[in-house]
Coordinates of C-alpha atoms in Angstrom, one line a residue:
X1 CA 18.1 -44.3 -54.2
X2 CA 17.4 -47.0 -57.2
X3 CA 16.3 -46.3 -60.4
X4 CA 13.2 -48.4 -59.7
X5 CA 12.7 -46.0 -56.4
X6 CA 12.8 -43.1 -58.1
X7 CA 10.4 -44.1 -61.1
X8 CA 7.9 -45.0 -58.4
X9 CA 8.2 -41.3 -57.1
X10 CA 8.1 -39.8 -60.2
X11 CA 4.7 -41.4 -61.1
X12 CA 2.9 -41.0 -57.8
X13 CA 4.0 -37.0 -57.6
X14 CA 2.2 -37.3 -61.5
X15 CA -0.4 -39.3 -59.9
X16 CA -1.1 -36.2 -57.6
X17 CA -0.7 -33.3 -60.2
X18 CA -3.6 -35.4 -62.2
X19 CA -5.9 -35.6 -59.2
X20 CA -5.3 -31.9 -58.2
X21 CA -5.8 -30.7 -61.5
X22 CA -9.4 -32.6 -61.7
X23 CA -10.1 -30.9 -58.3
X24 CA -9.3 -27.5 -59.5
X25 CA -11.4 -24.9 -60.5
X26 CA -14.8 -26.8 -58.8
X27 CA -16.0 -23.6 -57.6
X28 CA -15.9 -21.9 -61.5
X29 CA -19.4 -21.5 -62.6
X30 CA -18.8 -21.8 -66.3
X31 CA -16.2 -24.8 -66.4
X32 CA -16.9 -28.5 -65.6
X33 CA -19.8 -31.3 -66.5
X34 CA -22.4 -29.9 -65.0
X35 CA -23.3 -27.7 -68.4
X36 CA -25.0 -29.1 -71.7
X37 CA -21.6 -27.5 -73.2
X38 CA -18.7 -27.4 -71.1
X39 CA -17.7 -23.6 -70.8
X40 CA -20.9 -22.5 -72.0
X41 CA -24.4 -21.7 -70.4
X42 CA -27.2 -23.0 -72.8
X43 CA -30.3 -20.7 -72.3
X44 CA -33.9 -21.8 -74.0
X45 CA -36.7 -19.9 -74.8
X46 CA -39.9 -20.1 -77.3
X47 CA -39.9 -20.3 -80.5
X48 CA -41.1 -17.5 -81.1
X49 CA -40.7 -16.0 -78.2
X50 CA -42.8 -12.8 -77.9
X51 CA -42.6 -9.1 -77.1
X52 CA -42.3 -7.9 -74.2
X53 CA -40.4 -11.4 -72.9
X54 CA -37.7 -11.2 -75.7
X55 CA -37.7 -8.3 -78.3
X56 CA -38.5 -9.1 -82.0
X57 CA -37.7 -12.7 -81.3
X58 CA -34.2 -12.4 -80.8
X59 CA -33.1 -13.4 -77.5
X60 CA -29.4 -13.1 -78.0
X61 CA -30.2 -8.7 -78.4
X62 CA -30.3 -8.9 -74.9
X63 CA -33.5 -7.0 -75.4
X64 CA -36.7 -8.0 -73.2
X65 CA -37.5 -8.5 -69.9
X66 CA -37.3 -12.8 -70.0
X67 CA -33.7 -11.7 -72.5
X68 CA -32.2 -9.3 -69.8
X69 CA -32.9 -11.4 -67.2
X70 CA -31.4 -14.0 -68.4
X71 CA -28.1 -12.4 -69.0
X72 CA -28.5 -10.9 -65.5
X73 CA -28.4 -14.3 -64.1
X74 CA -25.5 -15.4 -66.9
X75 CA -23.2 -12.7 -65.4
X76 CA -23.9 -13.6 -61.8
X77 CA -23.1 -17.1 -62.5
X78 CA -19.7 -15.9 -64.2
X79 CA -20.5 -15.9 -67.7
X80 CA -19.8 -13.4 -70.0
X81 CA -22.6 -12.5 -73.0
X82 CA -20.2 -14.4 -75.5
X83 CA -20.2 -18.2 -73.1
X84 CA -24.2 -18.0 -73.3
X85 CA -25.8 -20.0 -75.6
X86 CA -30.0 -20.1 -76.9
X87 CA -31.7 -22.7 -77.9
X88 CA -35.9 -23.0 -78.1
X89 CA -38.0 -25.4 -77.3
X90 CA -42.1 -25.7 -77.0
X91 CA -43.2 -24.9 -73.6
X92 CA -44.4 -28.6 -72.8
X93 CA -41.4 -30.1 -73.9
X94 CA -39.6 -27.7 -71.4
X95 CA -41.6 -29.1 -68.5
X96 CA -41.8 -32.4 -69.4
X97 CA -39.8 -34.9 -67.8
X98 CA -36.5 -36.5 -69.0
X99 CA -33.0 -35.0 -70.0
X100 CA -32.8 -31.4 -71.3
X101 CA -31.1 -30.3 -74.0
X102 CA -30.5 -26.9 -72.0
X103 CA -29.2 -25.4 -68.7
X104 CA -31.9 -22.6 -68.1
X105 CA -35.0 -22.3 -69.9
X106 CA -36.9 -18.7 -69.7
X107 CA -40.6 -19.1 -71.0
X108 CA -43.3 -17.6 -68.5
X109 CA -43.4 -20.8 -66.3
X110 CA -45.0 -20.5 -63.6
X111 CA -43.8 -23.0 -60.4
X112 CA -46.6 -25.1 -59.3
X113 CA -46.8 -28.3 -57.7
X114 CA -47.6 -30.5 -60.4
X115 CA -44.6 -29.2 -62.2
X116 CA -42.0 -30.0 -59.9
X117 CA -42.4 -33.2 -60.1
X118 CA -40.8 -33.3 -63.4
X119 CA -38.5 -30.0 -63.1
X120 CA -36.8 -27.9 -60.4
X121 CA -37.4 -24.0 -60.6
X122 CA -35.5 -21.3 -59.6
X123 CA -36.8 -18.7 -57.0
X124 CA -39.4 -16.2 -58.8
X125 CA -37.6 -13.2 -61.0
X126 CA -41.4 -12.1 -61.8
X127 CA -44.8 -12.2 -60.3
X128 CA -48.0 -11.2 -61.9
X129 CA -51.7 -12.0 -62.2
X130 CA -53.7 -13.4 -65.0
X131 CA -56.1 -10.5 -67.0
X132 CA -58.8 -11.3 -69.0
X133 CA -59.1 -9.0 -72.4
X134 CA -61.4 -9.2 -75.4
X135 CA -61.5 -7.2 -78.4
X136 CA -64.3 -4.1 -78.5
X137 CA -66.5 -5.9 -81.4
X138 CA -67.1 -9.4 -78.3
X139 CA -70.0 -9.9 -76.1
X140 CA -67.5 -9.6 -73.5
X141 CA -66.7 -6.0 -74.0
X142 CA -69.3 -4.8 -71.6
X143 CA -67.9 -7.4 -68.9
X144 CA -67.0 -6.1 -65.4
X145 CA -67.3 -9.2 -63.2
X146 CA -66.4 -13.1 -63.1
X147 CA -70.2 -13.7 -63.3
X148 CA -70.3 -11.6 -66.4
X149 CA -68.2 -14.1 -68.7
X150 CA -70.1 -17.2 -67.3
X151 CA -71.9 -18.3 -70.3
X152 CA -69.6 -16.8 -73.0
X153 CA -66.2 -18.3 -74.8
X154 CA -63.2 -18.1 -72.9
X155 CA -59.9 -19.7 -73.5
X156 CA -55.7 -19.9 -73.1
X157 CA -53.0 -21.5 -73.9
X158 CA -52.9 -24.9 -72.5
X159 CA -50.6 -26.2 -70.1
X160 CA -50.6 -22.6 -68.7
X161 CA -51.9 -21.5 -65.5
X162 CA -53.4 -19.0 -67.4
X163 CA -55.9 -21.8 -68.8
X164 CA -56.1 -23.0 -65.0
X165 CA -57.3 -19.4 -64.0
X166 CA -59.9 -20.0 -67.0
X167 CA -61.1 -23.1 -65.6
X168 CA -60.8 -22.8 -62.1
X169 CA -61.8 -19.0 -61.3
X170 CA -64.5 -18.6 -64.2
X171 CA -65.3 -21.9 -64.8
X172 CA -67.2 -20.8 -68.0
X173 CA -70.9 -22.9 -69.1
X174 CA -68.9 -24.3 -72.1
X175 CA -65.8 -25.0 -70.2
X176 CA -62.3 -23.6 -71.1
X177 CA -61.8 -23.4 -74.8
X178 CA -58.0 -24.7 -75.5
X179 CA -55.1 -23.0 -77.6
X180 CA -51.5 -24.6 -78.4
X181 CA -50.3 -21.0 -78.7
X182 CA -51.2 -17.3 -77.0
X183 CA -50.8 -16.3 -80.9
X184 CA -53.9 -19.0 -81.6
X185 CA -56.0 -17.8 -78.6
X186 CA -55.3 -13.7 -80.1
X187 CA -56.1 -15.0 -83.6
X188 CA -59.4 -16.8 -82.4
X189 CA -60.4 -13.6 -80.3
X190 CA -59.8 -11.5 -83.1
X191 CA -61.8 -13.5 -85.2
X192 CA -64.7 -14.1 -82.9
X193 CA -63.7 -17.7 -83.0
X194 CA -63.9 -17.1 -78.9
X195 CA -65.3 -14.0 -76.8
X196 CA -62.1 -13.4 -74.8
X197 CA -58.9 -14.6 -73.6
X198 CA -56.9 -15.3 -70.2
X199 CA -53.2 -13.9 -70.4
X200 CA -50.6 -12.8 -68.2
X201 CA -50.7 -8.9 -67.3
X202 CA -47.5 -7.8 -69.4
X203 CA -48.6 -9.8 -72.2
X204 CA -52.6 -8.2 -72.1
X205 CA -51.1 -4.8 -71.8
X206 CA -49.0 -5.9 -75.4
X207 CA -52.0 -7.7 -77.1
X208 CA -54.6 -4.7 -76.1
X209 CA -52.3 -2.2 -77.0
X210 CA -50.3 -3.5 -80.0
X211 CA -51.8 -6.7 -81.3
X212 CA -55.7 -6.7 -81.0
X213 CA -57.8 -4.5 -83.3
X214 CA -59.8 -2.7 -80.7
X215 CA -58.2 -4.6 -77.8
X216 CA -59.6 -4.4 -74.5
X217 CA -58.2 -5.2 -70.5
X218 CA -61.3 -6.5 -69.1
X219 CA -59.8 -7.1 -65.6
X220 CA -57.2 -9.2 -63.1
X221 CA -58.4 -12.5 -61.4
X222 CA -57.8 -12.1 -58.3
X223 CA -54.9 -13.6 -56.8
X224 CA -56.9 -15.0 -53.6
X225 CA -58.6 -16.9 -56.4
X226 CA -56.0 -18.6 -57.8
X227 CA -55.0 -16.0 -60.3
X228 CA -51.5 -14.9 -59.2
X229 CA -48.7 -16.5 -60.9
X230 CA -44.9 -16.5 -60.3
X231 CA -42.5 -17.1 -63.0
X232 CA -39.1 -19.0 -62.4
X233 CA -36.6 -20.6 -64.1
X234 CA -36.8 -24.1 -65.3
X235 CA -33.9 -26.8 -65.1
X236 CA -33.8 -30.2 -65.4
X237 CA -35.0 -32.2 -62.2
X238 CA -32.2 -32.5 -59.7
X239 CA -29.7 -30.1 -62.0
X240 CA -26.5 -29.2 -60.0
X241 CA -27.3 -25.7 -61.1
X242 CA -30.5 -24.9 -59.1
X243 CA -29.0 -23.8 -55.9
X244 CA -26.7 -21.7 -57.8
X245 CA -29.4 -20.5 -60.6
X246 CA -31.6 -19.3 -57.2
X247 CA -28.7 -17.6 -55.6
X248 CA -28.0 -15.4 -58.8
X249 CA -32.0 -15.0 -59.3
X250 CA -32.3 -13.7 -55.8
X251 CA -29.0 -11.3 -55.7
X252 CA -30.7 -9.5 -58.7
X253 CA -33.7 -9.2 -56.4
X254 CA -32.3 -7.8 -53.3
X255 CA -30.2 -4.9 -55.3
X256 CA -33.5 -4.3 -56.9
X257 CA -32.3 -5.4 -60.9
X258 CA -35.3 -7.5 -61.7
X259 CA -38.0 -4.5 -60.6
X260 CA -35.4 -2.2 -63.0
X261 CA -36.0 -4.7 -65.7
X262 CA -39.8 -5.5 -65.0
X263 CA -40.2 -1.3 -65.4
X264 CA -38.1 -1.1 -68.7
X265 CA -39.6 -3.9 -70.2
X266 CA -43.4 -4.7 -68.7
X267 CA -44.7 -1.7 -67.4
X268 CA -47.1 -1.4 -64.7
X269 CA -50.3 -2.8 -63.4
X270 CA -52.6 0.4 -64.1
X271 CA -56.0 -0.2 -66.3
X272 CA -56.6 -3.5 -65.2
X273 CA -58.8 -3.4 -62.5
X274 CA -59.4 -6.2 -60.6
X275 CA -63.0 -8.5 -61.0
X276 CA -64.9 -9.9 -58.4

């Protein structure tokens, strides 16, 4: 064998090593490019981010129901507590479209039509309906139906299907009044600014119970109506980690990990009767 024979071996068997090392390790969930950060998963949430979702605005505690989920799903994806990373963002940059700056975001998003245009979404880890509360003090305390709050001053955070349910299921006179934040549309009830509010169910059990001066559950929309809502996870349209995301998502699921979480963190659906 030549010198020049060999040297030709030499680099092709290197040639091969190369290619089988790229190859390797494909089927790793934390390694590769299809992370922000290679190695680490990059979680997003609100800033803040609220009680019961994520406890005293600290997702990295682990603590809260939108936290614990999302280091359910870290593990199932193979990533240990120390590989995840959080970031925030606004809600409507989250769903906007373009390049993300994150692999999951966790923010009460609910999956509707209109928004997967612009984003994939996991399968649902939560489903709830939209509840209508006011404070004691309101003209909407003595409310017990849909055509009760007609002609009075309801409102949500836009860009929510919470302020859907507002204009599409009450349809108030005045029409839907508009918040940036759920904190603004609690602010403006408490100050009369508005007679009551359209929130999630975990959230009106929080703002009635802890927030609010006098809170009160009015009642659920009904879900036939328009006021259910499922909550997934948002990733950046067409991300390589959907499939995967909705696999972990619905392991957690079937061996019954996201109803654990949903009763240690969000409580149940008692006192909030539904209005017709």
């Amino acid at each position: 064998m030549t010198r020049r024979s060999l040297t030709a071996i030499i680099i092709a068997a290197s040639a091969t090593l190369a290619l089988a090392g790229c190859a390797g390790g494909t089927g790793d969930a934390s390694g590769g490019g299809d992370h922000v950060t290679e190695g680490k998963l990059t979680i997003a949430t609100g800033e803040p981010a609220y009680y019961p979702w994520v406890l005293d605005d600290a997702p990295e505690s682990g603590e809260g129901f939108e936290a614990a989920v999302a280091y359910a799903v870290a593990d199932e994806l193979g990533f240990s507590a120390d590989d995840v990373v959080w970031v925030r963002s606004t809600f409507e940059q989250a769903i906007a479209p373009g390049p993300k700056d994150f692999d999951l975001n966790l923010q009460q998003f609910s999956i509707t039509d209109e928004r997967e245009q612009n984003v994939d979404f996991s399968s649902p880890y939560y489903e709830t309906t939209q509840v209508v509360i006011t404070v004691d003090s309101s003209p909407a305390a003595s409310a017990t139906s849909i055509a009760d709050l007609k002609d009075l001053l309801v409102g949500a955070q836009t860009g929510t299907t919470s302020f859907d349910a507002v204009e599409e299921v009450i349809a108030p006179s005045a029409g839907a009044q508009v918040f940036t934040t759920n904190d603004d549309a609690k602010l403006a009830l408490q100050s009369g600014t508005v007679d009551a509010i359209v929130v999630d169910l975990p959230t009106a059990f929080y703002l009635t119970g802890v927030e609010l001066d006098g809170g009160k559950i009015i009642g659920q929309l009904p879900a036939t109506a328009g006021g259910g809502d499922a909550f997934g996870i948002v990733l950046a349209k067409g991300s390589p980690l959907t499939a995967d995301v909705t696999a972990a998502v619905d392991a957690l699921r079937e061996r019954g990990t996201l109803d654990e979480l949903a009763a240690e963190w969000l409580g149940g659906e008692g006192g909030a009767p539904v209005l017709e």
